[in-house]
Short mmCIF file of C-alpha atoms in Angstrom, two decimals:
data_model
loop_
_atom_site.label_atom_id
_atom_site.label_comp_id
_atom_site.label_asym_id
_atom_site.label_seq_id
_atom_site.Cartn_x
_atom_site.Cartn_y
_atom_site.Cartn_z
CA MET A 1 62.04 78.26 119.29
CA ASP A 2 59.19 80.60 120.26
CA LYS A 3 55.68 79.36 119.41
CA LEU A 4 55.18 82.42 117.20
CA GLU A 5 58.36 81.63 115.26
CA ALA A 6 57.35 77.99 114.87
CA ARG A 7 54.15 79.03 113.06
CA ILE A 8 55.97 81.28 110.59
CA GLY A 9 57.62 80.11 107.39
CA SER A 10 56.28 76.56 107.64
CA GLY A 11 54.93 76.49 104.06
CA PRO A 12 56.69 75.33 100.87
CA GLU A 13 60.36 76.16 100.49
CA SER A 14 60.93 79.62 98.99
CA ILE A 15 63.75 81.66 97.54
CA LEU A 16 63.67 85.15 99.01
CA GLU A 17 64.98 88.17 97.15
CA VAL A 18 66.33 90.47 99.83
CA HIS A 19 67.69 94.00 99.54
CA VAL A 20 70.43 94.67 102.09
CA GLU A 21 71.77 98.18 102.63
CA LEU A 22 74.42 99.51 104.97
CA ILE A 23 72.63 102.21 106.95
CA ASP A 24 74.20 105.70 106.71
CA SER A 25 76.42 104.76 103.76
CA GLU A 26 76.93 107.58 101.27
CA PRO A 27 77.24 106.75 98.41
CA LYS A 28 74.94 103.84 99.12
CA ILE A 29 76.48 100.42 99.72
CA TRP A 30 73.92 97.71 99.05
CA ARG A 31 73.38 94.12 97.91
CA GLN A 32 70.50 92.32 96.23
CA LEU A 33 70.58 88.70 97.34
CA GLU A 34 68.60 85.56 96.67
CA VAL A 35 68.59 83.34 99.76
CA ARG A 36 66.67 80.20 100.63
CA GLY A 37 64.02 81.20 103.18
CA SER A 38 64.65 78.19 105.43
CA MET A 39 68.31 79.16 105.95
CA ALA A 40 69.05 79.61 109.66
CA LEU A 41 70.40 82.97 110.76
CA ASP A 42 73.84 81.61 111.62
CA GLN A 43 74.14 80.72 107.93
CA VAL A 44 72.61 84.03 106.79
CA HIS A 45 75.38 85.66 108.83
CA LEU A 46 77.93 83.86 106.63
CA VAL A 47 76.09 84.99 103.48
CA LEU A 48 76.23 88.62 104.59
CA GLN A 49 79.88 88.31 105.52
CA ALA A 50 80.71 87.10 102.01
CA ALA A 51 78.43 89.64 100.32
CA PHE A 52 80.06 92.64 102.02
CA GLY A 53 83.61 91.30 102.21
CA TRP A 54 83.69 91.08 105.99
CA GLU A 55 86.12 88.71 107.73
CA ASP A 56 83.86 87.36 110.53
CA ALA A 57 86.28 88.85 113.05
CA HIS A 58 83.71 90.48 115.36
CA LEU A 59 80.42 89.87 117.14
CA HIS A 60 77.09 90.22 115.36
CA LYS A 61 73.35 90.08 115.97
CA PHE A 62 70.01 90.17 114.16
CA THR A 63 67.00 92.20 115.28
CA THR A 64 63.54 92.92 113.91
CA ASP A 65 63.83 96.60 114.89
CA ASP A 66 66.54 99.19 114.45
CA PRO A 67 68.62 98.67 117.62
CA PHE A 68 69.58 102.36 117.68
CA ALA A 69 66.09 103.82 117.18
CA PRO A 70 64.33 105.22 120.28
CA LEU A 71 61.43 103.04 121.36
CA ARG A 72 58.05 104.29 122.57
CA PRO A 73 57.53 103.45 126.27
CA VAL A 74 54.81 100.91 127.02
CA ASN A 75 53.21 101.28 130.47
CA GLY A 76 56.07 103.56 131.42
CA GLU A 77 58.81 101.16 130.36
CA VAL A 78 60.84 100.94 127.16
CA PRO A 79 60.40 97.41 125.75
CA GLU A 80 63.45 95.25 125.15
CA VAL A 81 64.31 94.60 121.50
CA LEU A 82 64.50 90.90 120.71
CA GLN A 83 67.86 89.94 119.26
CA TRP A 84 69.21 86.76 117.72
CA LEU A 85 72.81 85.84 118.56
CA PRO A 86 75.00 82.74 118.38
CA GLY A 87 73.57 80.36 120.96
CA GLN A 88 76.64 80.45 123.19
CA GLU A 89 76.35 84.25 123.47
CA CYS A 90 72.71 84.36 124.61
CA GLU A 91 72.70 85.74 128.16
CA GLU A 92 69.81 88.22 128.44
CA PRO A 93 66.03 87.59 128.48
CA GLN A 94 65.66 89.21 125.05
CA ASP A 95 68.35 86.99 123.48
CA ARG A 96 67.39 84.19 121.09
CA PRO A 97 69.69 81.58 119.47
CA GLU A 98 70.18 82.51 115.83
CA GLU A 99 70.52 78.82 114.98
CA ASP A 100 66.83 78.33 115.85
CA CYS A 101 65.40 81.04 113.59
CA SER A 102 65.27 81.09 109.79
CA LEU A 103 65.52 84.12 107.52
CA ASP A 104 61.88 83.63 106.53
CA GLN A 105 60.83 83.66 110.19
CA LEU A 106 62.87 86.73 111.07
CA LEU A 107 61.51 88.75 108.15
CA ALA A 108 57.96 87.68 108.97
CA LEU A 109 58.40 88.75 112.60
CA GLY A 110 59.69 92.11 111.35
CA ALA A 111 56.86 92.61 108.84
CA GLY A 112 59.23 92.11 105.90
CA ALA A 113 62.31 93.86 107.29
CA ALA A 114 65.08 93.14 109.78
CA PHE A 115 68.49 94.40 110.87
CA TYR A 116 71.94 92.84 111.10
CA GLU A 117 74.67 94.54 113.10
CA TYR A 118 78.28 93.48 112.63
CA ASP A 119 81.15 94.64 114.87
CA PHE A 120 79.61 96.35 117.90
CA GLY A 121 82.55 98.80 117.96
CA ASP A 122 82.34 100.08 114.39
CA SER A 123 78.59 99.26 114.38
CA TRP A 124 78.08 98.32 110.76
CA LEU A 125 74.27 98.21 110.67
CA HIS A 126 72.55 96.54 107.71
CA ARG A 127 68.84 96.76 106.91
CA LEU A 128 67.33 93.69 105.25
CA GLU A 129 64.11 94.14 103.29
CA LEU A 130 62.11 91.40 101.59
CA VAL A 131 61.58 92.27 97.91
CA SER A 132 59.92 89.12 96.58
CA ARG A 133 59.66 85.39 96.99
CA ARG A 134 59.36 82.49 94.58
CA PRO A 135 59.24 78.72 94.90
CA ALA A 136 62.63 77.11 95.29
CA GLU A 137 63.83 74.63 92.69
CA PRO A 138 66.32 71.83 93.39
CA SER A 139 68.96 73.48 91.21
CA THR A 140 68.64 76.91 92.84
CA PRO A 141 71.73 77.92 94.85
CA LEU A 142 71.16 78.36 98.58
CA ALA A 143 72.42 81.93 98.27
CA ARG A 144 73.66 84.16 95.48
CA LEU A 145 74.33 87.82 94.83
CA ILE A 146 72.37 89.22 91.89
CA ASP A 147 73.20 92.94 92.14
CA GLY A 148 74.80 95.55 94.35
CA ALA A 149 76.89 98.70 94.57
CA ARG A 150 80.36 99.39 95.98
CA ARG A 151 82.59 97.16 98.04
CA GLY A 152 82.05 96.89 101.77
CA PRO A 153 84.09 99.10 104.12
CA LEU A 154 87.34 97.72 105.46
CA GLU A 155 87.42 95.89 108.78
CA ASP A 156 88.41 97.96 111.83
CA SER A 157 88.27 101.24 109.92
CA GLY A 158 86.35 103.06 112.65
CA GLY A 159 82.81 103.06 111.27
CA PHE A 160 81.85 105.42 108.47
CA PRO A 161 83.68 108.47 109.89
CA GLY A 162 86.96 106.56 110.07
CA TYR A 163 86.44 104.81 106.74
CA GLU A 164 85.73 108.12 104.98
CA GLN A 165 88.90 109.65 106.42
CA ILE A 166 90.92 106.70 105.15
CA MET A 167 89.37 106.93 101.68
CA ASP A 168 90.03 110.69 101.54
CA ALA A 169 93.69 110.11 102.41
CA LEU A 170 94.04 107.34 99.83
CA ALA A 171 92.57 109.51 97.08
CA ASP A 172 94.98 112.40 97.72
CA PRO A 173 98.73 111.63 97.41
CA SER A 174 99.49 115.00 99.05
CA HIS A 175 97.44 114.12 102.16
CA PRO A 176 99.70 113.92 105.24
CA ASP A 177 98.29 110.49 106.11
CA HIS A 178 98.37 109.10 102.56
CA ALA A 179 101.41 106.85 103.05
CA GLU A 180 100.32 105.58 106.47
CA HIS A 181 96.79 104.72 105.33
CA SER A 182 98.05 103.23 102.06
CA ASN A 183 100.30 100.85 103.98
CA TRP A 184 97.46 99.99 106.36
CA VAL A 185 95.12 99.13 103.47
CA VAL A 186 97.75 96.86 101.93
CA GLU A 187 98.11 95.10 105.28
CA ILE A 188 94.35 94.70 105.74
CA THR A 189 93.57 93.58 102.18
CA GLY A 190 96.72 91.56 101.58
CA SER A 191 97.08 93.22 98.19
CA ASP A 192 99.11 96.14 96.88
CA GLU A 193 96.61 96.70 94.07
CA PRO A 194 94.99 100.17 94.13
CA PHE A 195 91.99 100.11 96.44
CA ASP A 196 88.77 101.07 94.64
CA PRO A 197 85.84 101.54 97.05
CA ALA A 198 83.41 101.68 94.11
CA PHE A 199 84.31 98.23 92.76
CA LEU A 200 82.08 95.24 93.56
CA ASP A 201 83.20 91.88 92.16
CA ILE A 202 79.88 90.00 91.96
CA PRO A 203 81.34 86.82 90.38
CA ALA A 204 83.95 86.64 93.16
CA VAL A 205 81.22 86.97 95.83
CA ASN A 206 79.21 84.18 94.20
CA ARG A 207 82.27 81.94 94.05
CA ALA A 208 82.78 82.56 97.77
CA LEU A 209 79.12 81.72 98.45
CA ALA A 210 79.34 78.55 96.36
CA ASP A 211 82.39 77.48 98.37
CA LYS A 212 80.52 78.04 101.66
CA PHE A 213 77.27 76.36 100.65
#
């Protein structure tokens, strides 16, 4: 752990209220979570997977800065963005083991905000923003979903452009790709129930979180 990280988040245990939004989603796809501040990032990864309905099928990373935003050169060089990955995937100088950094530390390093990218192909980028903190109580769950909007996009749907094309085809029975995409959604979700991208089952997410933690 970096010396700077070791000095951050060393006070009393806190519950952090964190707003998480999928960048570039329209309509907005977001979650309001309560998470114990001492939770290591490898566990926060599991919280976000449950909150957005991901299947943990792809690589991921955390950063304190938007990994896609252009950086201002310093002394003629663009600085490397620190990133937190599973320990076994750390290969570059800017890589840090996510197991050694807590959510509280990451948000402090990012001045109250951070980013989580899931699936480097589809590039589902989430922005995490600290809303508030309060002292943790023994009975407080390690993580829970308190609010949100819309279900997360489907795995392997091609980022937002691909996901929007699939949703357009599903919504229009006369669309030439309606049958193909309908069958694909059934295969991906394991359910032949009508797919509603606006539906978020908060109790189901919290049951999944309770099972994990």
